[in-house]
Amino acid sequence: MVTEIESLGTLKQYTTLHKNQNHPLPRLSAWYGPIDYAYSGVVMKGNPVSDSPLVVAAYHHLANNVLDPNNIAITADCFLVNQYRTGRDSCGEHSDDEPEVDRFSPIITLSLGQQRFMLIRELGKHGNAIAVKLEPGSVLVMNGDNFQGKYTHQIPKVTVCNSSRTSITFRTCNHDYLSSRNALSTPLMAIQSAQPVFSALKGQQAITSSPTPLQDSKRRQSLSFSSFSLSGAKFETSSDISSPTTPLSPLPGNISENSSKVSSKGEFLPLSLEVMCEAIDVIKDRSVKLELSRYSLSTSGSVTDCRKRLKKAVKTSFQKLASNLHRSVTPDQPEPNIISNAIEIFEKSIIDLQAKISTQNSVLQTLVLCNDDKKSKASQKDANAIPKEISNFDKRLEKIEELISSIKEEQTETMNMFNKLEANVDKIQSNTNETKERVRTSLQPIKSKPQRTRSDRSAPNQPQIKSQSARPRRKRKVLILHDSQLNAFEPHSFSQAFDVEKFKAGSYTDLASKHIRQVISKPSIDAYVLQLGVNDYRYQTSQASLDKAVEDTKTCINKLLSSSTAKVVVTLPTPTPSEGICDLTRDYVKLITEFITSTRQSDNNWRRLYTVNNLASFNHALEKLNSSPDSPDPLKPDKLHVSEYGLKKLSLNIKYGLYRSFGLNLPRRQAPVGP
Ligand SMILES: O=C(O)CCC(=O)C(=O)O
Ligand SMILES: [Fe+2]
């Protein structure tokens, strides 16, 4: 059947328009009926019902063998096919209350392929949905007084499901609606007007299945689904024709046992397919039904093939039946006993199946409830577990914090020891150098050697007095952070003691915001020199900009101190002739001087912070400049560049700062310049 529908090429993914956007429906659909069907915001073209004889035959089978004609009106004249390709395909919550469909007629759903669930819920009531298992071959009927007006249904997505499910929902068109559109429908049970040869049989009760008491009335009450009935007979879908999944109950011995012994004298009547179908249903012979359902199951081959197979199946069945009855099949001589026996057995099997399905449904319902209960218990458990987790986490955090603070303490101690040791080493070294120098000078007159020039000192034939660099020691690595004013500055004068690198950082603000990471990631720096004053103080024009400059300077200093064990030497602005300062420079110097003093006092570890000038030296220099008659007013700078004098002074400040920070004595003959 599925193959037939697929081969018709009508199944397609419709799209619905929502908020001006196209949304593809999560399934394939095809509509067979006399009019188009507006459904889920899409209009589906009506395909001729007669295009799919297998679906029509299936409906016959259901109507005649499965459904209860006293409860379920057999009036369908159209059907909708839905194909859910995987578990990701679904059908949202809805009621089939479109005007095209008669709302007082049942909707009969035949499910084929992968098993899925349908959730049915009372309209407007959240929760309390019942889940109906839609097994392959099962039939679900939404029936009763205005079912669609009272309930919604949906096929939810499922996670584990890779194969497809196809549903065929048989419906009855709304005839008022049809006539308003000048359309006519043909009921799917078109064989009501069967050929006269069977009319005698048609009149009998055997034509339709007798009313079957619904076994699940108790369950329906508890779920308050008065209009919902479930017919459970299986419609075979397996392609394994030799082993139908739900075998029918065995027929009385006289039929099945004798069937192979009696030779067929039956004569096959050349009837139309429809008539044969009806005959099969009427006679309700087990073997005939089996053959027919086997035919319906076959999913392979073309439609013509299927038809051929059906014809063959029907013919074989008739012949079997004929031989069982020891006579030709003649419509006016049915065998009432056999027929009523068959019907009885068949009905019993339906009842059994209904009972089975009803039990399964209540088990399913219980399972759903249990699952919900488990879920809520599990989430309760989770909720209880959270505070415990948090307290565990807090404890671990406390431990980590303790560890960090003990490591910090240890680090400070080590750092202090290291600083002390280094200061001692430096002192010893400079003492040694001084002593050596004294010895050397005192030896000179004794040896009556001519006075040597500085350049002679390293000559090879010198007495065994080692130079200052005799103790093998890695040159101290110094990084000077400077603004553009110091571009041209080459610190040759002290590069013998230090391995100097320069880093142009613009201003404190630039350094604090952009470059600081790059600076502190440089390896094995022994000292940082911060010379960033010129731009920073020159352009201060307001209290706010001054505050920002002070803040950024502090940030830089703090980051350099806390990210390494290196010394940090800050050179502050100094007023020099021609260069000048502005009003706020003094405040800047004052605030940074205070900051350096307080930082050094706050912790031994921060005594690595040095400066060579402070507010006092600044005031002194300014006074001196003001008293000099030729110098320009230092508060009104006329140049933005550092003078040669200024540059030299800057380099000396750096040098003093560095020597002081390492506890080194300044080399001789290099007296500081200026104030
Ligand atoms: O696939 C099904 O079983 C139900 C489909 C349905 O409810 C519909 O198309 O209206
Ligand atoms: Fe529906």
XYZ file of C-alpha atoms and ligand atoms in Angstrom:
686
model
C 0.000 0.000 0.000
C 2.790 2.336 0.959
C 4.595 1.439 -2.235
C 1.459 2.182 -4.207
C 1.082 5.622 -2.643
C 4.780 6.334 -3.080
C 4.657 5.265 -6.714
C 1.820 7.710 -7.344
C 4.285 10.508 -6.545
C 1.737 12.525 -4.590
C 3.554 12.524 -1.265
C 5.331 15.804 -0.750
C 6.528 18.134 1.954
C 4.094 21.022 2.091
C 5.115 24.364 3.518
C 3.000 26.621 5.663
C 3.290 30.408 5.780
C 3.781 31.841 9.254
C 4.733 35.461 10.000
C 5.716 35.931 6.357
C 8.072 32.987 6.477
C 7.764 29.592 4.848
C 7.929 26.677 7.267
C 8.117 23.167 5.804
C 5.733 20.749 7.572
C 7.805 18.043 9.308
C 6.352 15.150 7.268
C 5.274 14.202 3.763
C 1.557 14.311 2.950
C -0.903 13.536 0.176
C -4.635 14.160 0.075
C -7.129 12.038 -1.814
C -10.604 13.456 -2.107
C -13.058 15.264 -4.393
C -11.938 18.738 -3.257
C -8.737 20.402 -2.190
C -8.045 20.329 1.545
C -6.883 23.358 3.493
C -4.990 21.831 6.386
C -2.352 23.212 8.784
C -2.197 26.427 6.815
C -1.557 24.691 3.496
C -3.847 23.809 0.642
C -3.433 20.249 -0.558
C -4.554 19.301 -3.980
C -7.239 16.636 -4.068
C -6.058 13.480 -5.851
C -8.619 11.004 -7.203
C -9.415 8.349 -4.612
C -9.580 5.732 -7.367
C -5.871 6.228 -8.061
C -5.108 4.107 -5.032
C -7.135 0.872 -5.221
C -5.095 -0.721 -2.495
C -6.063 1.951 0.007
C -9.666 1.504 -1.052
C -9.309 -2.253 -0.591
C -7.793 -1.659 2.842
C -10.778 0.456 3.776
C -13.059 -2.363 2.656
C -11.153 -4.746 4.790
C -11.424 -2.473 7.800
C -15.046 -1.675 7.239
C -16.001 -5.287 6.813
C -13.724 -7.071 9.219
C -12.434 -4.718 11.805
C -14.712 -1.814 12.508
C -17.921 -2.006 14.403
C -20.676 -0.694 12.093
C -22.975 -0.073 15.038
C -20.509 2.313 16.563
C -18.530 3.512 13.627
C -20.100 5.045 10.561
C -18.551 3.600 7.418
C -18.935 6.688 5.317
C -15.377 7.666 4.378
C -14.948 9.146 0.939
C -11.508 10.698 1.223
C -8.229 10.038 2.959
C -5.089 11.789 3.990
C -1.713 10.077 3.862
C 1.051 11.229 6.194
C 4.539 9.865 6.047
C 6.905 10.431 8.999
C 10.332 9.730 7.525
C 12.148 9.456 10.870
C 11.466 10.219 14.517
C 12.208 13.848 13.730
C 9.045 14.084 11.639
C 5.897 14.856 13.580
C 2.395 16.294 13.526
C 1.701 19.145 15.927
C -1.201 19.342 18.341
C -4.430 19.994 16.444
C -8.049 19.028 15.905
C -9.298 17.971 12.508
C -12.095 20.501 12.494
C -11.650 21.942 9.020
C -14.879 22.752 7.181
C -14.034 20.277 4.408
C -14.472 17.348 6.776
C -17.742 16.243 8.365
C -17.184 16.676 12.067
C -19.747 14.070 13.069
C -18.061 11.283 11.132
C -15.209 9.233 12.498
C -11.597 9.633 11.433
C -10.130 6.190 11.004
C -6.358 5.960 11.099
C -4.500 2.991 9.737
C -0.857 2.941 10.872
C 1.851 1.243 8.813
C 5.582 0.963 9.361
C 7.415 2.272 12.402
C 5.431 2.345 15.629
C 4.772 5.849 16.997
C 2.555 7.385 19.660
C -0.415 9.675 19.455
C -1.048 12.037 22.357
C -4.700 12.856 22.895
C -5.632 15.695 25.200
C -8.839 17.371 26.229
C -9.023 20.726 24.486
C -7.709 23.594 26.624
C -6.452 21.261 29.365
C -2.702 21.093 29.714
C -1.225 17.870 30.944
C -3.292 14.742 31.299
C -2.699 13.609 27.730
C -3.066 9.957 27.003
C -0.524 8.264 24.821
C -1.858 5.739 22.349
C 0.627 3.337 20.862
C 0.191 3.235 17.082
C 1.517 -0.173 16.227
C 1.987 -1.125 12.593
C -1.255 -2.539 11.281
C -3.323 -1.030 14.065
C -6.419 1.022 13.521
C -7.382 3.976 15.629
C -10.792 5.561 15.390
C -11.557 9.066 16.538
C -15.281 8.845 16.815
C -18.311 10.184 18.564
C -20.188 13.358 19.096
C -17.861 16.149 18.063
C -14.611 14.428 19.035
C -12.557 17.031 17.172
C -14.365 19.814 19.024
C -13.444 18.344 22.388
C -9.990 16.850 21.968
C -6.714 17.546 20.274
C -4.239 15.006 18.997
C -0.631 15.042 17.870
C 2.194 12.749 16.786
C 5.171 13.942 18.840
C 8.792 13.681 17.752
C 10.746 10.740 19.131
C 14.489 10.483 19.559
C 15.231 6.891 18.616
C 13.479 6.112 15.381
C 15.097 5.901 11.994
C 12.462 4.181 9.924
C 9.324 5.654 8.500
C 5.704 5.464 9.558
C 2.883 6.006 7.094
C -0.613 6.757 8.301
C -3.777 6.777 6.267
C -6.612 8.695 7.864
C -9.959 7.922 6.277
C -12.379 10.826 6.524
C -15.852 11.823 5.377
C -16.295 15.020 3.472
C -18.730 17.630 4.714
C -21.436 17.373 2.091
C -22.771 20.891 2.593
C -19.308 22.145 1.948
C -18.969 19.898 -1.100
C -22.221 21.111 -2.600
C -21.207 24.733 -1.989
C -18.304 23.895 -4.255
C -20.289 21.859 -6.702
C -18.244 18.807 -5.903
C -19.395 15.244 -5.524
C -17.803 12.481 -3.549
C -17.807 8.748 -4.033
C -17.802 6.715 -0.833
C -14.790 4.457 -0.485
C -17.203 1.595 0.077
C -18.250 1.791 -3.544
C -19.075 -1.878 -3.695
C -22.318 -1.357 -1.881
C -23.822 -1.983 -5.294
C -22.296 -5.394 -5.739
C -23.264 -7.677 -8.506
C -26.543 -9.507 -8.042
C -24.843 -12.858 -7.663
C -23.970 -11.862 -4.126
C -27.054 -10.017 -3.202
C -28.432 -13.000 -1.384
C -25.447 -13.033 0.880
C -25.463 -9.324 1.410
C -28.762 -9.464 3.099
C -27.404 -11.726 5.774
C -25.894 -10.664 9.003
C -22.624 -12.083 7.844
C -21.953 -9.173 5.525
C -20.691 -6.909 8.222
C -18.957 -7.761 11.387
C -21.381 -7.869 14.259
C -21.263 -5.297 17.025
C -18.245 -5.905 19.185
C -18.564 -4.804 22.784
C -15.729 -2.453 23.580
C -13.485 -3.959 26.149
C -11.882 -0.749 27.195
C -14.960 1.084 28.433
C -13.562 1.146 31.975
C -10.367 2.756 30.833
C -12.246 5.244 28.693
C -14.278 6.299 31.674
C -11.247 6.899 33.809
C -9.674 8.954 31.059
C -13.002 10.635 30.265
C -12.796 9.898 26.593
C -16.390 9.076 25.959
C -16.073 9.474 22.233
C -12.858 7.605 21.732
C -12.883 4.031 20.591
C -10.048 1.839 19.615
C -10.414 -1.027 17.238
C -7.514 -3.289 17.557
C -7.470 -5.838 14.774
C -4.164 -6.127 13.100
C -3.767 -5.211 9.478
C -0.796 -7.113 8.286
C 2.067 -5.045 7.040
C 4.911 -7.495 7.207
C 6.374 -8.376 3.863
C 7.103 -11.864 5.106
C 3.957 -13.360 3.695
C 4.589 -16.788 5.083
C 4.386 -15.661 8.702
C 1.722 -13.093 9.400
C 2.398 -11.399 12.731
C -1.066 -12.025 14.149
C -2.359 -15.383 13.042
C -6.073 -15.732 13.176
C -7.618 -18.407 15.363
C -7.735 -21.827 13.669
C -10.892 -22.693 11.874
C -12.925 -25.743 12.823
C -11.134 -28.942 11.976
C -13.415 -30.032 9.222
C -12.301 -27.199 7.048
C -8.600 -26.892 7.587
C -7.930 -30.596 7.989
C -9.801 -31.649 4.916
C -8.650 -28.878 2.689
C -5.636 -30.658 1.264
C -7.395 -33.984 0.825
C -10.276 -32.864 -1.257
C -9.508 -32.180 -4.829
C -10.759 -28.910 -6.170
C -13.876 -29.152 -8.160
C -14.629 -25.514 -7.559
C -15.307 -23.360 -10.472
C -14.005 -19.858 -10.408
C -16.509 -17.250 -11.482
C -15.150 -14.453 -13.602
C -16.157 -11.708 -11.180
C -14.902 -8.180 -10.956
C -12.233 -7.409 -8.408
C -14.627 -5.482 -6.192
C -17.140 -8.268 -6.209
C -14.458 -10.755 -5.296
C -13.389 -8.571 -2.432
C -16.870 -8.411 -1.152
C -17.291 -12.123 -1.544
C -14.218 -12.724 0.532
C -15.446 -10.435 3.236
C -18.837 -11.976 3.207
C -17.668 -15.519 3.380
C -15.029 -14.628 5.944
C -12.996 -17.634 5.188
C -9.780 -17.663 7.076
C -7.573 -18.679 4.167
C -9.177 -16.131 1.885
C -8.591 -13.371 4.395
C -5.049 -14.416 4.866
C -4.392 -14.376 1.157
C -5.988 -10.989 0.883
C -3.982 -9.504 3.683
C -0.826 -11.033 2.267
C -1.657 -9.298 -0.920
C -2.170 -6.028 0.923
C 1.127 -6.399 2.649
C 3.238 -6.813 -0.396
C 5.098 -3.616 -0.674
C 7.097 -4.524 -3.731
C 6.201 -4.459 -7.388
C 4.096 -2.175 -9.482
C 0.389 -1.513 -9.026
C -0.419 -3.794 -11.952
C 1.672 -6.513 -10.353
C -0.215 -6.069 -7.137
C -3.532 -6.276 -8.895
C -2.415 -9.467 -10.604
C -1.324 -10.933 -7.326
C -4.578 -9.975 -5.701
C -6.559 -11.599 -8.430
C -4.498 -14.731 -8.079
C -4.870 -14.720 -4.326
C -8.584 -14.327 -4.538
C -8.847 -17.035 -7.149
C -6.800 -19.472 -5.073
C -8.840 -18.691 -2.029
C -12.054 -19.284 -3.856
C -10.810 -22.547 -5.168
C -9.748 -23.611 -1.705
C -13.033 -22.586 -0.313
C -14.850 -24.430 -3.048
C -12.974 -27.628 -2.394
C -13.549 -27.279 1.305
C -17.222 -27.057 0.724
C -17.121 -30.015 -1.707
C -18.938 -28.020 -4.261
C -18.624 -25.001 -6.508
C -18.955 -21.623 -5.037
C -22.413 -20.608 -5.878
C -23.770 -17.507 -4.362
C -27.200 -18.817 -3.631
C -25.996 -21.830 -1.691
C -23.795 -20.599 1.066
C -22.908 -22.832 3.951
C -24.481 -21.073 6.916
C -22.711 -23.070 9.625
C -19.269 -22.519 8.296
C -19.939 -18.864 7.763
C -21.298 -18.256 11.224
C -18.464 -20.310 12.766
C -15.942 -18.255 10.867
C -17.604 -15.051 11.941
C -17.682 -16.153 15.541
C -14.015 -17.034 15.509
C -13.142 -13.835 13.780
C -15.117 -11.724 16.221
C -13.553 -13.556 19.125
C -10.152 -12.761 17.757
C -11.119 -9.109 17.464
C -12.317 -9.060 21.064
C -9.127 -10.756 22.179
C -7.066 -8.235 20.338
C -9.074 -5.343 21.721
C -8.582 -6.676 25.220
C -4.881 -7.071 24.531
C -4.579 -3.530 23.200
C -6.573 -2.158 26.079
C -4.240 -3.902 28.553
C -1.234 -2.651 26.664
C -2.622 0.860 26.767
C -3.190 0.785 30.494
C 0.296 -0.659 30.967
C 1.624 2.126 28.797
C -0.328 4.694 30.780
C 1.043 3.267 34.028
C 4.516 3.326 32.557
C 4.111 6.956 31.536
C 2.926 7.815 35.056
C 5.767 5.811 36.637
C 8.230 7.528 34.388
C 6.853 10.955 35.350
C 7.056 9.967 38.994
C 10.622 8.753 38.574
C 11.546 11.922 36.771
C 10.135 14.130 39.521
C 11.872 12.005 42.180
C 15.117 12.223 40.230
C 14.856 15.984 39.949
C 14.124 16.152 43.711
C 17.249 14.104 44.290
C 19.198 16.475 42.055
C 17.819 19.445 43.969
C 18.989 17.893 47.262
C 22.382 17.185 45.806
C 23.013 20.807 44.793
C 23.565 22.384 48.270
C 25.855 19.475 49.177
C 27.830 20.040 45.990
C 28.065 23.733 46.781
C 29.339 23.126 50.303
C 31.891 20.599 48.974
C 32.946 23.139 46.424
C 33.222 25.841 49.104
C 35.393 23.572 51.208
C 37.666 22.849 48.299
C 37.834 26.550 47.524
C 38.800 27.310 51.133
C 41.585 24.767 50.954
C 42.860 26.234 47.702
C 42.786 29.714 49.207
C 44.735 28.499 52.243
C 47.257 26.916 49.942
C 47.572 30.082 47.900
C 48.131 32.253 50.954
C 50.748 29.862 52.359
C 52.507 29.823 48.991
C 52.368 33.620 48.958
C 53.891 33.797 52.431
C 56.646 31.438 51.401
C 57.217 33.444 48.273
C 57.532 36.692 50.247
C 59.995 35.102 52.622
C 62.064 33.715 49.786
C 61.946 37.050 48.040
C 63.149 38.864 51.167
C 65.950 36.415 51.597
C 66.850 36.733 47.973
C 66.851 40.531 48.140
C 68.990 40.497 51.239
C 71.409 38.048 49.699
C 71.600 40.017 46.512
C 72.153 43.261 48.382
C 74.922 41.514 50.347
C 76.505 40.143 47.205
C 76.393 43.588 45.625
C 77.903 45.193 48.720
C 80.628 42.573 48.964
C 81.356 42.991 45.310
C 81.585 46.733 45.481
C 83.722 46.507 48.670
C 85.981 44.031 46.923
C 86.233 46.320 43.944
C 87.071 49.258 46.126
C 89.667 47.260 48.000
C 91.138 46.039 44.768
C 91.215 49.557 43.443
C 92.935 50.761 46.608
C 95.436 47.926 46.471
C 96.053 48.631 42.835
C 96.671 52.353 43.381
C 98.807 51.696 46.433
C 100.821 49.125 44.502
C 101.503 51.454 41.641
C 104.059 53.730 43.350
C 105.833 50.689 44.836
C 106.243 49.130 41.436
C 107.131 52.668 40.095
C 105.162 52.024 37.051
C 104.009 54.967 34.978
C 100.444 56.072 35.552
C 98.162 54.202 33.217
C 95.376 55.549 31.272
C 91.952 53.986 31.637
C 92.320 52.233 28.303
C 95.546 50.500 29.451
C 93.805 48.668 32.234
C 92.890 45.611 30.320
C 96.290 45.123 28.753
C 97.487 41.479 28.969
C 100.674 42.095 30.970
C 98.905 43.585 33.926
C 99.366 42.433 37.508
C 96.933 39.732 38.580
C 94.226 42.125 39.665
C 90.910 41.270 38.307
C 88.580 43.886 36.916
C 85.092 44.527 38.201
C 83.673 41.942 35.831
C 85.985 39.260 37.160
C 83.283 37.563 39.119
C 81.361 35.808 36.383
C 77.870 37.104 36.660
C 75.082 37.360 34.188
C 74.640 40.956 33.133
C 71.504 42.330 34.733
C 68.800 42.560 32.149
C 67.072 45.926 32.142
C 63.977 46.930 30.203
C 63.455 50.668 29.802
C 59.847 51.581 29.118
C 59.850 54.986 27.513
C 57.928 57.438 25.415
C 59.033 58.873 22.073
C 61.258 61.436 23.809
C 63.728 58.745 24.699
C 63.895 57.243 21.218
C 67.351 58.575 20.504
C 68.751 57.709 23.907
C 71.403 54.984 23.832
C 72.413 53.898 27.312
C 76.049 53.062 26.405
C 77.316 54.695 29.521
C 75.985 51.942 31.745
C 75.510 49.074 29.341
C 78.622 47.404 30.716
C 76.884 46.632 33.956
C 73.464 46.086 32.392
C 72.067 44.412 29.376
C 69.665 47.156 28.270
C 66.615 46.797 26.107
C 64.172 49.562 25.276
C 60.407 49.355 24.842
C 58.550 52.294 23.367
C 55.237 52.508 25.206
C 53.970 56.037 24.438
C 52.391 57.008 27.726
C 51.358 55.436 31.020
C 47.854 55.122 29.665
C 49.095 53.262 26.603
C 51.301 51.075 28.732
C 48.608 50.285 31.278
C 45.962 49.493 28.686
C 47.768 48.111 25.639
C 51.293 46.936 26.283
C 51.549 45.744 29.846
C 50.885 42.064 29.020
C 53.593 42.062 26.373
C 56.020 43.757 28.766
C 55.499 41.418 31.688
C 55.753 38.341 29.506
C 59.361 39.158 28.558
C 61.623 36.576 30.187
C 64.313 37.089 32.900
C 64.084 40.852 33.346
C 66.017 41.979 36.412
C 64.789 45.565 36.409
C 62.152 47.659 34.711
C 62.754 51.389 34.298
C 59.667 53.498 33.872
C 60.441 56.666 31.999
C 57.145 57.731 30.676
C 56.849 61.101 32.227
C 57.361 63.573 29.404
C 54.180 62.993 27.435
C 52.260 62.183 30.521
C 52.851 65.374 32.359
C 53.283 67.692 29.412
C 49.775 67.257 28.181
C 47.907 67.330 31.416
C 45.350 70.097 31.097
C 42.732 69.267 33.696
C 42.404 67.701 37.119
C 40.573 64.772 35.509
C 43.366 64.075 33.028
C 45.908 64.350 35.823
C 43.946 61.888 37.957
C 43.850 59.493 35.016
C 47.624 59.804 34.463
C 48.250 59.130 38.177
C 45.895 56.166 38.145
C 47.522 54.658 35.029
C 51.012 55.162 36.455
C 49.984 53.346 39.633
C 48.447 50.516 37.592
C 51.683 50.069 35.628
C 53.812 50.057 38.750
C 51.537 47.600 40.553
C 51.404 45.223 37.576
C 55.175 45.241 37.123
C 55.744 44.609 40.842
C 53.200 41.858 41.190
C 54.005 39.966 38.012
C 57.735 39.477 38.615
C 60.490 39.674 41.189
C 62.298 42.350 39.168
C 63.175 45.741 40.517
C 61.100 48.665 39.325
C 62.804 52.021 38.890
C 60.626 55.064 38.248
C 62.097 58.288 36.923
C 59.876 61.286 37.620
C 59.708 64.482 35.579
C 62.360 67.088 36.354
C 62.193 70.719 35.256
C 65.038 71.555 32.911
C 65.859 74.776 31.046
C 63.904 75.307 27.819
C 61.785 72.286 28.483
C 59.442 73.529 31.085
C 56.559 71.975 32.853
C 52.933 72.780 33.311
C 51.012 73.590 36.462
C 49.843 70.060 37.064
C 53.298 68.480 36.761
C 54.160 69.245 40.359
C 50.954 67.599 41.534
C 51.792 64.576 39.437
C 55.280 64.344 40.951
C 53.848 64.849 44.431
C 51.241 62.117 44.096
C 53.613 59.563 42.557
C 56.305 60.349 45.175
C 53.745 59.672 47.904
C 52.631 56.495 46.195
C 56.185 55.172 45.891
C 56.943 55.980 49.538
C 53.791 54.331 50.839
C 54.183 51.266 48.594
C 57.764 50.717 49.772
C 56.632 50.987 53.388
C 53.612 48.722 53.087
C 55.455 45.455 52.526
C 59.052 44.272 52.353
C 58.318 42.721 49.011
C 57.560 46.126 47.494
C 60.883 47.587 48.516
C 61.939 46.602 45.004
C 60.376 49.891 43.921
C 62.855 52.768 43.536
C 63.044 56.338 42.313
C 65.935 58.758 42.150
C 63.978 61.969 42.200
C 61.060 63.119 44.286
C 59.021 66.192 45.081
C 61.914 67.765 47.017
C 64.379 67.472 44.130
C 61.692 68.702 41.752
C 61.073 71.855 43.846
C 64.761 72.411 44.197
C 65.325 72.205 40.430
C 62.400 74.522 39.749
C 63.705 77.107 42.206
C 67.107 76.970 40.589
C 65.671 77.440 37.140
C 63.526 80.383 38.190
C 66.505 82.123 39.738
C 68.559 81.818 36.573
C 68.058 85.099 34.643
C 68.391 83.661 31.099
C 66.192 80.626 31.402
C 62.696 80.751 29.978
C 59.741 80.544 32.306
C 59.621 76.825 33.153
C 55.879 77.020 33.662
C 55.418 78.150 30.069
C 57.158 75.551 27.961
C 58.066 76.706 24.471
C 59.290 73.371 23.232
C 57.765 70.001 23.296
C 61.003 68.063 22.864
C 63.538 67.287 25.508
C 66.623 69.383 25.209
C 70.025 67.779 25.001
C 70.552 68.739 28.587
C 67.209 67.253 29.574
C 68.035 64.029 27.787
C 71.372 63.704 29.501
C 69.756 64.318 32.829
C 67.141 61.714 32.093
C 69.762 59.126 31.221
C 71.660 59.904 34.415
C 68.498 59.541 36.463
C 67.961 56.116 34.904
C 71.518 55.148 35.602
C 71.434 56.304 39.236
C 68.147 54.586 39.754
C 69.505 51.309 38.414
C 72.765 51.404 40.385
C 70.902 52.303 43.530
C 68.334 49.594 43.087
C 71.026 46.927 42.820
C 73.048 48.410 45.695
C 75.963 49.157 43.365
C 78.376 51.983 43.759
C 78.434 54.363 40.889
C 81.523 54.086 38.708
C 83.895 56.949 39.309
C 84.284 59.988 37.187
C 80.718 59.977 36.186
C 79.239 62.517 38.506
C 75.577 63.324 38.110
C 74.718 66.298 35.996
C 72.469 69.132 37.086
C 70.476 69.400 40.258
O -0.438 10.310 11.476
C -1.394 10.188 12.198
O -1.650 9.147 12.780
C -2.317 11.345 12.451
C -2.236 12.427 11.463
C -3.206 13.471 11.745
O -3.653 13.632 12.822
C -3.646 14.387 10.670
O -3.015 14.427 9.634
O -4.611 15.105 10.897
Fe -5.344 14.895 12.746
